[in-house]
mmCIF file of C-alpha atoms in Angstrom:
data_model
loop_
_atom_site.group_PDB
_atom_site.id
_atom_site.type_symbol
_atom_site.label_atom_id
_atom_site.label_comp_id
_atom_site.label_asym_id
_atom_site.label_seq_id
_atom_site.Cartn_x
_atom_site.Cartn_y
_atom_site.Cartn_z
ATOM 1 C CA UNK A 1 118.143 99.529 105.690
ATOM 2 C CA UNK A 2 120.509 102.280 104.614
ATOM 3 C CA UNK A 3 122.655 99.996 102.465
ATOM 4 C CA UNK A 4 119.978 97.473 101.497
ATOM 5 C CA UNK A 5 119.723 96.581 97.821
ATOM 6 C CA UNK A 6 116.011 97.517 97.745
ATOM 7 C CA UNK A 7 116.695 101.023 99.046
ATOM 8 C CA UNK A 8 119.716 101.612 96.795
ATOM 9 C CA UNK A 9 117.777 100.336 93.758
ATOM 10 C CA UNK A 10 114.880 102.708 94.524
ATOM 11 C CA UNK A 11 117.294 105.629 94.927
ATOM 12 C CA UNK A 12 118.951 104.805 91.595
ATOM 13 C CA UNK A 13 115.603 104.700 89.802
ATOM 14 C CA UNK A 14 114.525 108.032 91.365
ATOM 15 C CA UNK A 15 117.836 109.622 90.325
ATOM 16 C CA UNK A 16 117.514 108.370 86.727
ATOM 17 C CA UNK A 17 113.890 109.566 86.538
ATOM 18 C CA UNK A 18 114.859 113.004 87.895
ATOM 19 C CA UNK A 19 117.677 113.533 85.387
ATOM 20 C CA UNK A 20 115.512 112.394 82.458
ATOM 21 C CA UNK A 21 112.638 114.608 83.607
ATOM 22 C CA UNK A 22 114.937 117.639 83.849
ATOM 23 C CA UNK A 23 116.228 116.913 80.344
ATOM 24 C CA UNK A 24 112.685 116.590 78.957
ATOM 25 C CA UNK A 25 111.314 119.698 80.681
ATOM 26 C CA UNK A 26 114.311 121.934 79.884
ATOM 27 C CA UNK A 27 112.955 123.263 76.547
ATOM 28 C CA UNK A 28 109.626 124.204 78.171
ATOM 29 C CA UNK A 29 110.551 125.148 81.751
ATOM 30 C CA UNK A 30 114.113 126.303 81.140
ATOM 31 C CA UNK A 31 114.819 128.188 84.361
ATOM 32 C CA UNK A 32 113.169 125.584 86.614
ATOM 33 C CA UNK A 33 115.057 122.710 84.962
ATOM 34 C CA UNK A 34 118.378 124.544 85.153
ATOM 35 C CA UNK A 35 117.838 125.521 88.797
ATOM 36 C CA UNK A 36 116.896 121.972 89.822
ATOM 37 C CA UNK A 37 119.909 120.631 87.905
ATOM 38 C CA UNK A 38 122.107 123.021 89.896
ATOM 39 C CA UNK A 39 120.871 121.467 93.151
ATOM 40 C CA UNK A 40 121.986 117.969 92.164
ATOM 41 C CA UNK A 41 125.044 116.945 94.210
ATOM 42 C CA UNK A 42 128.247 117.104 92.152
ATOM 43 C CA UNK A 43 128.694 113.324 92.400
ATOM 44 C CA UNK A 44 125.217 112.689 90.952
ATOM 45 C CA UNK A 45 125.269 115.316 88.234
ATOM 46 C CA UNK A 46 125.986 114.204 84.654
ATOM 47 C CA UNK A 47 129.366 115.416 83.413
ATOM 48 C CA UNK A 48 127.992 118.605 81.824
ATOM 49 C CA UNK A 49 127.788 122.206 83.051
ATOM 50 C CA UNK A 50 124.148 122.736 82.115
ATOM 51 C CA UNK A 51 121.065 120.569 81.657
ATOM 52 C CA UNK A 52 120.885 121.874 78.077
ATOM 53 C CA UNK A 53 124.142 120.085 77.261
ATOM 54 C CA UNK A 54 122.980 116.758 78.691
ATOM 55 C CA UNK A 55 122.298 113.965 76.194
ATOM 56 C CA UNK A 56 120.873 110.859 77.903
ATOM 57 C CA UNK A 57 122.199 107.480 76.871
ATOM 58 C CA UNK A 58 119.722 104.638 77.001
ATOM 59 C CA UNK A 59 121.510 101.767 78.683
ATOM 60 C CA UNK A 60 120.995 98.182 77.568
ATOM 61 C CA UNK A 61 122.711 96.764 80.655
ATOM 62 C CA UNK A 62 119.524 95.164 81.929
ATOM 63 C CA UNK A 63 117.192 94.692 78.958
ATOM 64 C CA UNK A 64 113.606 93.803 79.754
ATOM 65 C CA UNK A 65 112.439 90.592 78.114
ATOM 66 C CA UNK A 66 109.074 90.348 76.368
ATOM 67 C CA UNK A 67 107.868 88.001 79.114
ATOM 68 C CA UNK A 68 108.851 90.503 81.848
ATOM 69 C CA UNK A 69 107.181 93.344 79.952
ATOM 70 C CA UNK A 70 103.994 91.278 79.614
ATOM 71 C CA UNK A 71 104.144 90.414 83.332
ATOM 72 C CA UNK A 72 104.416 94.092 84.237
ATOM 73 C CA UNK A 73 101.474 95.003 81.961
ATOM 74 C CA UNK A 74 99.402 92.337 83.694
ATOM 75 C CA UNK A 75 100.343 93.698 87.133
ATOM 76 C CA UNK A 76 99.455 97.221 85.991
ATOM 77 C CA UNK A 77 96.052 96.042 84.779
ATOM 78 C CA UNK A 78 95.299 94.176 88.030
ATOM 79 C CA UNK A 79 96.531 97.112 90.092
ATOM 80 C CA UNK A 80 94.190 99.425 88.172
ATOM 81 C CA UNK A 81 91.247 97.142 88.941
ATOM 82 C CA UNK A 82 92.235 96.903 92.625
ATOM 83 C CA UNK A 83 92.402 100.706 92.876
ATOM 84 C CA UNK A 84 88.947 101.006 91.283
ATOM 85 C CA UNK A 85 87.514 98.417 93.699
ATOM 86 C CA UNK A 86 88.962 100.240 96.741
ATOM 87 C CA UNK A 87 87.775 103.715 95.708
ATOM 88 C CA UNK A 88 84.094 103.372 96.803
ATOM 89 C CA UNK A 89 85.212 102.423 100.350
ATOM 90 C CA UNK A 90 87.529 105.409 100.464
ATOM 91 C CA UNK A 91 84.805 107.765 99.196
ATOM 92 C CA UNK A 92 82.357 106.392 101.752
ATOM 93 C CA UNK A 93 84.863 107.118 104.521
ATOM 94 C CA UNK A 94 85.184 103.438 105.533
ATOM 95 C CA UNK A 95 88.924 103.673 104.972
ATOM 96 C CA UNK A 96 91.346 106.574 104.776
ATOM 97 C CA UNK A 97 94.010 104.974 102.584
ATOM 98 C CA UNK A 98 94.428 101.864 100.451
ATOM 99 C CA UNK A 99 96.828 100.507 103.115
ATOM 100 C CA UNK A 100 93.771 100.133 105.361
ATOM 101 C CA UNK A 101 92.543 97.279 103.153
ATOM 102 C CA UNK A 102 92.763 93.525 102.728
ATOM 103 C CA UNK A 103 92.117 92.535 99.106
ATOM 104 C CA UNK A 104 91.054 89.084 97.952
ATOM 105 C CA UNK A 105 91.573 88.480 94.239
ATOM 106 C CA UNK A 106 89.281 85.817 92.808
ATOM 107 C CA UNK A 107 91.070 84.669 89.685
ATOM 108 C CA UNK A 108 90.834 82.030 86.976
ATOM 109 C CA UNK A 109 93.545 79.392 86.587
ATOM 110 C CA UNK A 110 95.683 81.376 84.106
ATOM 111 C CA UNK A 111 95.671 84.582 86.132
ATOM 112 C CA UNK A 112 96.368 82.635 89.328
ATOM 113 C CA UNK A 113 99.416 81.040 87.696
ATOM 114 C CA UNK A 114 100.652 84.404 86.375
ATOM 115 C CA UNK A 115 100.280 86.161 89.746
ATOM 116 C CA UNK A 116 101.972 83.286 91.572
ATOM 117 C CA UNK A 117 104.865 83.433 89.069
ATOM 118 C CA UNK A 118 105.211 87.167 89.739
ATOM 119 C CA UNK A 119 105.164 86.587 93.515
ATOM 120 C CA UNK A 120 107.763 83.820 93.315
ATOM 121 C CA UNK A 121 110.071 86.146 91.359
ATOM 122 C CA UNK A 122 110.231 88.465 94.375
ATOM 123 C CA UNK A 123 107.475 90.996 93.598
ATOM 124 C CA UNK A 124 105.231 91.657 96.605
ATOM 125 C CA UNK A 125 101.628 91.920 95.452
ATOM 126 C CA UNK A 126 100.612 93.868 98.550
ATOM 127 C CA UNK A 127 103.361 96.419 97.908
ATOM 128 C CA UNK A 128 102.491 96.586 94.211
ATOM 129 C CA UNK A 129 98.820 97.269 95.001
ATOM 130 C CA UNK A 130 99.621 99.440 98.070
ATOM 131 C CA UNK A 131 97.420 97.380 100.406
ATOM 132 C CA UNK A 132 98.155 95.628 103.703
ATOM 133 C CA UNK A 133 97.178 92.114 102.688
ATOM 134 C CA UNK A 134 96.436 90.197 99.461
ATOM 135 C CA UNK A 135 94.934 86.746 99.070
ATOM 136 C CA UNK A 136 94.293 84.719 95.915
ATOM 137 C CA UNK A 137 91.245 82.477 95.565
ATOM 138 C CA UNK A 138 89.516 80.599 92.719
ATOM 139 C CA UNK A 139 87.185 82.697 90.565
ATOM 140 C CA UNK A 140 84.357 80.212 91.160
ATOM 141 C CA UNK A 141 84.472 80.976 94.911
ATOM 142 C CA UNK A 142 83.818 84.701 94.478
ATOM 143 C CA UNK A 143 80.899 85.908 96.635
ATOM 144 C CA UNK A 144 78.069 87.960 95.155
ATOM 145 C CA UNK A 145 79.492 91.060 96.873
ATOM 146 C CA UNK A 146 82.799 90.815 94.964
ATOM 147 C CA UNK A 147 83.491 93.577 92.457
ATOM 148 C CA UNK A 148 83.262 92.376 88.860
ATOM 149 C CA UNK A 149 86.009 93.846 86.680
ATOM 150 C CA UNK A 150 84.829 95.168 83.339
ATOM 151 C CA UNK A 151 88.291 95.077 81.779
ATOM 152 C CA UNK A 152 89.293 91.632 83.106
ATOM 153 C CA UNK A 153 86.767 88.816 82.992
ATOM 154 C CA UNK A 154 89.245 86.547 84.777
ATOM 155 C CA UNK A 155 89.173 88.673 87.958
ATOM 156 C CA UNK A 156 86.745 89.600 90.746
ATOM 157 C CA UNK A 157 87.795 91.569 93.813
ATOM 158 C CA UNK A 158 86.606 91.590 97.416
ATOM 159 C CA UNK A 159 87.794 94.511 99.547
ATOM 160 C CA UNK A 160 87.698 94.399 103.352
ATOM 161 C CA UNK A 161 89.361 96.344 106.123
ATOM 162 C CA UNK A 162 92.809 94.992 106.892
ATOM 163 C CA UNK A 163 93.154 92.760 109.970
ATOM 164 C CA UNK A 164 95.655 93.527 112.709
ATOM 165 C CA UNK A 165 97.082 96.820 113.863
ATOM 166 C CA UNK A 166 98.778 99.663 112.010
ATOM 167 C CA UNK A 167 102.582 99.703 111.958
ATOM 168 C CA UNK A 168 103.762 103.138 113.069
ATOM 169 C CA UNK A 169 106.698 103.029 110.654
ATOM 170 C CA UNK A 170 105.290 101.808 107.319
ATOM 171 C CA UNK A 171 101.520 102.229 107.988
ATOM 172 C CA UNK A 172 100.632 98.726 106.812
ATOM 173 C CA UNK A 173 98.389 96.630 109.029
ATOM 174 C CA UNK A 174 99.947 93.539 110.515
ATOM 175 C CA UNK A 175 98.686 90.695 112.692
ATOM 176 C CA UNK A 176 102.242 90.249 113.992
ATOM 177 C CA UNK A 177 102.729 93.766 115.346
ATOM 178 C CA UNK A 178 105.061 93.865 118.333
ATOM 179 C CA UNK A 179 106.588 90.425 117.728
ATOM 180 C CA UNK A 180 109.747 92.049 119.136
ATOM 181 C CA UNK A 181 109.082 93.486 122.602
ATOM 182 C CA UNK A 182 111.728 96.188 122.052
ATOM 183 C CA UNK A 183 109.648 97.527 119.135
ATOM 184 C CA UNK A 184 106.001 96.895 120.054
ATOM 185 C CA UNK A 185 104.494 99.361 117.567
ATOM 186 C CA UNK A 186 106.105 98.147 114.336
ATOM 187 C CA UNK A 187 105.699 95.116 112.064
ATOM 188 C CA UNK A 188 108.286 92.304 111.685
ATOM 189 C CA UNK A 189 109.619 93.729 108.387
ATOM 190 C CA UNK A 190 110.202 97.172 109.923
ATOM 191 C CA UNK A 191 111.626 95.606 113.093
ATOM 192 C CA UNK A 192 114.228 93.783 110.968
ATOM 193 C CA UNK A 193 115.208 97.065 109.254
ATOM 194 C CA UNK A 194 115.336 99.056 112.514
ATOM 195 C CA UNK A 195 117.461 96.386 114.237
ATOM 196 C CA UNK A 196 119.881 96.371 111.272
ATOM 197 C CA UNK A 197 120.085 100.177 111.431
ATOM 198 C CA UNK A 198 120.727 100.054 115.196
ATOM 199 C CA UNK A 199 123.585 97.589 114.654
ATOM 200 C CA UNK A 200 125.070 99.798 111.908
#
């Protein structure tokens, strides 16, 4: 939704990344950085006339705790392994994009607890891994066909094609496509957003 917190948060992060990138590239790609800076809307531009005068301030408004940092490193590591497991299917032409997949993570007790903690804090594993569906299962139940992860002994991965049909708005596969007859080609999440936009 246009005013949803998720969208506004993503826009804020993209803006901060852009300004920091322009600052960092200015000494090397002077003209490009200055030109891009000139295209920033007045309301979003730092209060300086040129990118060369900009001095970023690192804000401590929302400090990241050690536990959160460790959680993110874990997610990065698992995401890397998921991407590696998906790649052979993509190369073989079985899928076109990682969103075409359903990933089952066979995990030991500690990793299961960590991933469930991450999920309960509001992080969507399927969005983090850019897949349509994620399931967690005990490591002992992993089939012989599951991919063994060299970097993480506590994880095996099974990749399959995603069940359901492709949402025409977000491209994820959903088994609940068309749950709203007014929007038969989009998933429930997208339907909720579109209905909110229609009301606005």
